[in-house]
Short mmCIF file of C-alpha atoms in Angstrom, two decimals:
data_model
loop_
_atom_site.label_atom_id
_atom_site.label_comp_id
_atom_site.label_asym_id
_atom_site.label_seq_id
_atom_site.Cartn_x
_atom_site.Cartn_y
_atom_site.Cartn_z
CA MET Z 11 68.20 35.70 -13.10
CA SER Z 12 66.87 36.90 -16.33
CA TRP Z 13 68.34 36.21 -19.55
CA PHE Z 14 67.86 39.78 -21.28
CA LYS Z 15 67.93 43.18 -19.76
CA ARG Z 16 66.69 46.33 -21.31
CA LYS Z 17 69.78 48.63 -20.84
CA THR Z 18 67.35 51.65 -22.22
CA LYS Z 19 63.85 52.34 -21.18
CA GLY Z 20 60.96 53.71 -23.18
CA ILE Z 21 61.86 52.01 -26.45
CA THR Z 22 59.42 52.01 -28.95
CA THR Z 23 58.84 50.50 -32.20
CA SER Z 24 56.80 52.03 -34.88
CA THR Z 25 54.15 49.78 -36.83
CA GLU Z 26 56.18 50.39 -39.95
CA GLU Z 27 59.42 49.08 -38.57
CA LYS Z 28 57.84 46.07 -36.98
CA LYS Z 29 58.79 42.85 -38.51
CA ASP Z 30 56.46 39.78 -38.63
CA THR Z 31 57.76 36.20 -38.55
CA PRO Z 32 57.46 35.14 -42.40
CA LYS Z 33 54.61 32.59 -43.26
CA GLY Z 34 55.21 29.12 -43.78
CA LEU Z 35 58.36 28.71 -41.16
CA TRP Z 36 56.52 26.12 -39.16
CA TYR Z 37 53.47 23.56 -39.77
CA LYS Z 38 50.86 22.24 -37.56
CA THR Z 39 49.63 18.86 -37.86
CA PRO Z 40 46.15 17.95 -36.69
CA THR Z 41 47.49 16.44 -33.28
CA GLY Z 42 48.90 20.13 -32.40
CA LYS Z 43 52.67 18.93 -33.09
CA ILE Z 44 54.96 21.73 -34.52
CA VAL Z 45 57.18 20.97 -37.40
CA ASP Z 46 59.42 22.96 -39.20
CA THR Z 47 58.64 23.20 -42.99
CA GLU Z 48 62.01 22.49 -44.25
CA GLU Z 49 62.32 19.33 -42.05
CA LEU Z 50 58.79 18.43 -43.24
CA GLU Z 51 59.68 18.87 -46.93
CA GLN Z 52 62.97 16.67 -46.67
CA ASN Z 53 60.86 13.90 -44.64
CA PHE Z 54 58.45 13.93 -48.01
CA TYR Z 55 56.18 15.90 -46.05
CA VAL Z 56 55.30 13.49 -43.15
CA SER Z 57 55.40 15.27 -39.81
CA PRO Z 58 58.64 13.28 -37.98
CA GLU Z 59 56.46 14.05 -34.82
CA ASP Z 60 53.43 11.91 -35.15
CA GLY Z 61 53.58 10.40 -38.77
CA TYR Z 62 50.88 12.63 -40.21
CA HIS Z 63 50.82 12.61 -43.75
CA VAL Z 64 50.35 16.23 -45.19
CA ARG Z 65 48.46 16.61 -48.18
CA ILE Z 66 50.66 17.57 -51.19
CA GLY Z 67 49.77 18.11 -55.20
CA SER Z 68 51.19 16.37 -58.47
CA LYS Z 69 54.36 18.74 -58.29
CA GLU Z 70 55.58 16.95 -54.69
CA TYR Z 71 54.45 13.48 -56.02
CA PHE Z 72 56.20 13.85 -59.39
CA GLU Z 73 59.01 14.64 -57.44
CA ILE Z 74 58.80 11.64 -55.30
CA LEU Z 75 58.12 9.10 -58.27
CA PHE Z 76 60.03 10.29 -61.22
CA ASP Z 77 64.01 9.89 -61.16
CA ASN Z 78 65.68 13.17 -60.84
CA ASN Z 79 62.31 14.74 -61.18
CA GLU Z 80 62.33 14.28 -65.06
CA PHE Z 81 59.15 13.78 -66.96
CA LYS Z 82 57.23 14.89 -70.06
CA GLU Z 83 53.81 16.08 -69.04
CA LEU Z 84 50.80 15.12 -71.41
CA ASP Z 85 47.89 17.47 -72.39
CA SER Z 86 48.79 20.13 -70.43
CA GLY Z 87 46.59 22.84 -72.31
CA LEU Z 88 43.35 21.45 -71.37
CA GLU Z 89 40.85 23.65 -69.85
CA SER Z 90 37.10 23.30 -68.80
CA LYS Z 91 34.36 25.10 -70.63
CA ASP Z 92 30.93 26.11 -69.44
CA PRO Z 93 28.45 24.68 -71.60
CA LEU Z 94 25.81 24.56 -69.06
CA LYS Z 95 26.23 28.26 -68.27
CA PHE Z 96 26.28 27.25 -64.61
CA GLU Z 97 26.26 29.92 -61.81
CA ASP Z 98 25.87 29.99 -58.01
CA THR Z 99 27.52 32.42 -55.90
CA LYS Z 100 30.03 33.01 -58.79
CA LYS Z 101 30.09 32.38 -62.61
CA TYR Z 102 31.94 28.95 -63.58
CA PRO Z 103 34.77 30.67 -65.78
CA ASP Z 104 35.03 33.10 -63.02
CA ARG Z 105 35.30 30.26 -60.57
CA LEU Z 106 37.97 28.43 -62.77
CA LYS Z 107 40.09 31.61 -63.66
CA THR Z 108 40.14 32.26 -59.65
CA ALA Z 109 41.37 28.43 -59.16
CA GLN Z 110 43.87 28.90 -62.04
CA GLU Z 111 45.43 32.29 -60.89
CA LYS Z 112 45.76 30.98 -57.24
CA THR Z 113 47.08 27.46 -57.99
CA LYS Z 114 49.12 28.09 -61.26
CA LEU Z 115 47.22 24.78 -62.61
CA LYS Z 116 45.25 24.60 -65.75
CA ASP Z 117 42.75 21.95 -63.56
CA ALA Z 118 42.69 19.51 -60.91
CA VAL Z 119 44.63 16.81 -62.73
CA ARG Z 120 48.19 16.48 -63.91
CA THR Z 121 49.48 13.59 -66.27
CA ALA Z 122 52.92 12.81 -67.32
CA VAL Z 123 55.41 10.09 -68.19
CA GLY Z 124 58.67 9.36 -66.98
CA LYS Z 125 61.17 6.91 -65.63
CA SER Z 126 60.69 5.86 -62.16
CA LYS Z 127 63.64 3.44 -60.90
CA GLY Z 128 64.60 3.32 -64.62
CA LYS Z 129 61.59 2.10 -66.22
CA ASP Z 130 58.58 4.16 -68.19
CA LEU Z 131 55.28 4.92 -65.70
CA VAL Z 132 52.36 7.22 -66.80
CA VAL Z 133 51.09 9.06 -63.84
CA ALA Z 134 48.09 10.98 -63.43
CA CYS Z 135 48.00 12.96 -60.11
CA MET Z 136 45.11 14.82 -58.74
CA ASP Z 137 45.56 18.40 -56.89
CA PHE Z 138 43.02 19.09 -54.36
CA SER Z 139 44.09 22.83 -54.29
CA PHE Z 140 42.17 23.02 -57.38
CA ILE Z 141 38.36 23.41 -56.45
CA GLY Z 142 38.83 20.44 -54.14
CA GLY Z 143 40.06 18.15 -56.70
CA SER Z 144 36.66 18.21 -58.00
CA MET Z 145 36.33 15.74 -61.24
CA GLY Z 146 34.94 17.47 -64.29
CA SER Z 147 35.42 16.72 -67.85
CA VAL Z 148 39.07 17.92 -67.88
CA VAL Z 149 40.01 15.36 -65.23
CA GLY Z 150 38.21 12.33 -66.79
CA GLU Z 151 39.36 13.33 -70.46
CA LYS Z 152 43.06 13.71 -69.25
CA ILE Z 153 43.07 10.41 -67.11
CA ALA Z 154 41.22 8.75 -70.27
CA ARG Z 155 44.30 10.25 -72.60
CA ALA Z 156 46.82 9.01 -69.76
CA ALA Z 157 45.09 5.66 -70.37
CA ASP Z 158 45.65 5.60 -74.26
CA TYR Z 159 49.17 6.53 -73.69
CA ALA Z 160 49.92 3.89 -71.72
CA LEU Z 161 48.06 1.36 -74.01
CA GLU Z 162 50.02 2.69 -77.21
CA HIS Z 163 53.08 2.51 -75.22
CA ASN Z 164 52.62 -0.69 -73.29
CA ILE Z 165 53.17 1.25 -70.08
CA PRO Z 166 51.92 1.07 -66.71
CA LEU Z 167 49.38 3.43 -65.63
CA MET Z 168 49.17 4.99 -61.71
CA VAL Z 169 46.61 7.17 -60.69
CA ILE Z 170 47.05 9.41 -57.39
CA SER Z 171 43.60 10.36 -56.24
CA LYS Z 172 42.97 13.38 -53.82
CA SER Z 173 39.34 14.50 -54.77
CA GLY Z 174 36.22 15.57 -53.01
CA GLY Z 175 33.98 14.34 -55.95
CA ALA Z 176 32.38 15.16 -59.09
CA ARG Z 177 32.12 18.66 -59.99
CA MET Z 178 28.79 20.05 -59.24
CA MET Z 179 29.08 22.78 -61.94
CA GLU Z 180 29.19 20.24 -64.63
CA ALA Z 181 26.47 18.38 -63.22
CA ALA Z 182 25.71 15.29 -65.68
CA LEU Z 183 28.80 15.81 -67.80
CA SER Z 184 30.92 15.41 -64.49
CA LEU Z 185 29.46 11.90 -63.75
CA MET Z 186 29.95 11.06 -67.68
CA GLN Z 187 33.73 10.81 -66.48
CA LEU Z 188 32.77 8.06 -64.22
CA ALA Z 189 31.98 5.56 -67.29
CA LYS Z 190 34.63 7.03 -69.47
CA THR Z 191 37.47 6.55 -67.18
CA SER Z 192 36.19 3.12 -65.99
CA VAL Z 193 36.06 2.00 -69.88
CA LYS Z 194 39.80 2.97 -70.49
CA LEU Z 195 40.86 0.97 -67.39
CA ALA Z 196 39.02 -2.05 -68.79
CA GLN Z 197 41.27 -1.66 -72.15
CA LEU Z 198 44.16 -1.38 -70.09
CA ALA Z 199 43.35 -4.85 -67.95
CA GLU Z 200 42.22 -6.61 -71.48
CA ALA Z 201 45.82 -5.74 -72.67
CA LYS Z 202 47.27 -7.02 -69.64
CA ILE Z 203 48.71 -3.25 -68.70
CA PRO Z 204 49.09 -3.08 -64.87
CA TYR Z 205 47.31 -0.29 -63.38
CA ILE Z 206 48.02 0.91 -59.76
CA SER Z 207 45.45 3.24 -57.77
CA LEU Z 208 46.78 5.13 -55.06
CA CYS Z 209 44.16 6.54 -52.57
CA THR Z 210 45.18 9.80 -50.72
CA ASP Z 211 43.56 12.24 -48.33
CA PRO Z 212 40.80 12.70 -49.14
CA THR Z 213 39.44 10.37 -51.63
CA THR Z 214 35.75 10.56 -51.96
CA GLY Z 215 32.58 10.93 -54.13
CA GLY Z 216 32.57 9.93 -58.07
CA THR Z 217 36.68 9.54 -57.70
CA THR Z 218 35.83 6.56 -55.34
CA ALA Z 219 33.34 5.05 -57.50
CA SER Z 220 35.20 4.93 -60.56
CA PHE Z 221 38.80 4.98 -61.07
CA ALA Z 222 40.32 5.27 -57.71
CA MET Z 223 38.89 1.74 -56.51
CA LEU Z 224 39.88 -0.24 -59.91
CA GLY Z 225 43.39 -0.65 -59.90
CA ASP Z 226 45.22 -4.11 -60.10
CA ILE Z 227 46.35 -3.16 -56.93
CA ASN Z 228 44.62 -0.57 -54.54
CA ILE Z 229 47.08 1.34 -52.22
CA SER Z 230 46.88 4.18 -49.71
CA GLU Z 231 48.56 6.18 -47.54
CA PRO Z 232 47.97 6.09 -43.62
CA GLY Z 233 45.33 8.03 -42.15
CA ALA Z 234 43.40 8.80 -45.55
CA LEU Z 235 39.52 9.35 -45.73
CA ILE Z 236 38.42 7.27 -48.38
CA GLY Z 237 34.58 6.78 -49.12
CA PHE Z 238 31.60 7.72 -51.36
CA ALA Z 239 29.97 10.03 -49.01
CA GLY Z 240 31.65 11.63 -45.78
CA PRO Z 241 30.97 10.23 -42.56
CA ARG Z 242 28.40 12.75 -41.35
CA VAL Z 243 26.23 12.12 -44.35
CA VAL Z 244 26.51 8.46 -43.67
CA LYS Z 245 25.40 8.79 -40.30
CA ASP Z 246 22.51 11.19 -40.80
CA THR Z 247 21.21 8.82 -43.71
CA THR Z 248 21.53 5.50 -41.81
CA GLY Z 249 20.75 7.07 -38.56
CA GLN Z 250 23.48 4.60 -37.22
CA ASP Z 251 26.51 5.18 -34.99
CA LEU Z 252 29.46 4.57 -37.10
CA PRO Z 253 32.71 2.37 -36.19
CA GLU Z 254 35.38 3.95 -34.93
CA GLY Z 255 38.19 4.83 -37.63
CA PHE Z 256 35.36 4.64 -40.47
CA GLN Z 257 36.54 5.26 -43.85
CA THR Z 258 40.08 5.35 -42.94
CA SER Z 259 42.39 3.74 -45.12
CA GLU Z 260 42.92 1.41 -42.00
CA PHE Z 261 39.31 0.70 -41.81
CA LEU Z 262 39.09 0.00 -45.75
CA LEU Z 263 42.44 -2.13 -45.51
CA GLU Z 264 40.75 -4.42 -42.42
CA HIS Z 265 37.90 -4.68 -44.54
CA GLY Z 266 39.44 -5.98 -48.12
CA PHE Z 267 38.96 -2.75 -50.10
CA LEU Z 268 42.70 -1.93 -50.02
CA ASP Z 269 45.78 -4.16 -50.54
CA PHE Z 270 47.86 -2.13 -48.54
CA ILE Z 271 49.12 1.16 -46.92
CA THR Z 272 52.46 2.66 -47.59
CA LEU Z 273 54.37 5.19 -45.80
CA ARG Z 274 54.99 7.93 -48.63
CA ARG Z 275 58.87 7.34 -48.04
CA ASP Z 276 58.35 3.99 -49.13
CA LEU Z 277 55.92 4.92 -52.05
CA LYS Z 278 58.65 4.63 -55.34
CA ASN Z 279 59.85 1.49 -54.09
CA LYS Z 280 56.45 -0.11 -53.40
CA VAL Z 281 55.10 0.74 -56.46
CA ASN Z 282 57.66 -0.36 -58.55
CA GLN Z 283 58.19 -3.51 -56.50
CA TYR Z 284 54.36 -4.49 -57.34
CA LEU Z 285 54.52 -3.54 -60.72
CA ASP Z 286 57.99 -6.03 -61.21
CA LEU Z 287 56.00 -8.85 -59.53
CA ILE Z 288 52.80 -8.14 -61.78
CA LEU Z 289 54.61 -8.27 -65.05
CA ASN Z 290 56.72 -11.31 -63.56
CA GLN Z 291 60.31 -9.23 -64.14
CA PRO Z 292 63.01 -9.20 -62.03
CA LEU Z 293 62.80 -7.12 -58.81
CA ARG Z 294 64.75 -3.65 -59.11
CA ALA Z 295 66.91 -2.81 -56.24
#
């Protein structure tokens, strides 16, 4: 017996009257699992079906890390220039403008300071949605200034990496950020101020070659791609078949490049637990 029966035959609906299902109601994971987006958001943007950690940006990480989502953003007005007058399929200023309009961000990193489990924490979080999270002059400068703020106020620093690497449109100026950020982190180490690096999917290129792997504690989310060059490039260059799981966070943990992998729902507690241990202070509940 059918559930529904049409009482009147020949009913037609005009194109103007047809209603599409609103976009964004469902999310499909790489394994093919279908998840309700509201349920996904309530689960820290992790699929309850298969544990897949969906890529998120600074807005979501700040919500997770800062108490009551209260923080002060640092250097929010910094924007990239075009000293090289770079042009490929599009002029660099036009590409920047398009990215800013699309993402409502100024560049590929946001920095902020706020309370995390009651104590101050400086966080620099990259946004992959802005030109693939590419590291240009603004990214390096904002991370350097975040480190300066941490130095001045004696506050731990956390950097959340999510990047395709250096920004080709800034050429050598982009590569200079590797040295700049590394020097600032060395100053933090000399001052005995903790620095925690969180590698998320993906963390590649110049970020991996600099600040992403220089933490006092290097951590990651499950299943993240972490490496200098992508697996395809490595395979083509070496001519060798790569091990199973090559460049995943689990592979790097097994080979000593990471200290631990944490689920996103445990991130806030884990970060603050390790900060308490590093600083030799009572563990916060």
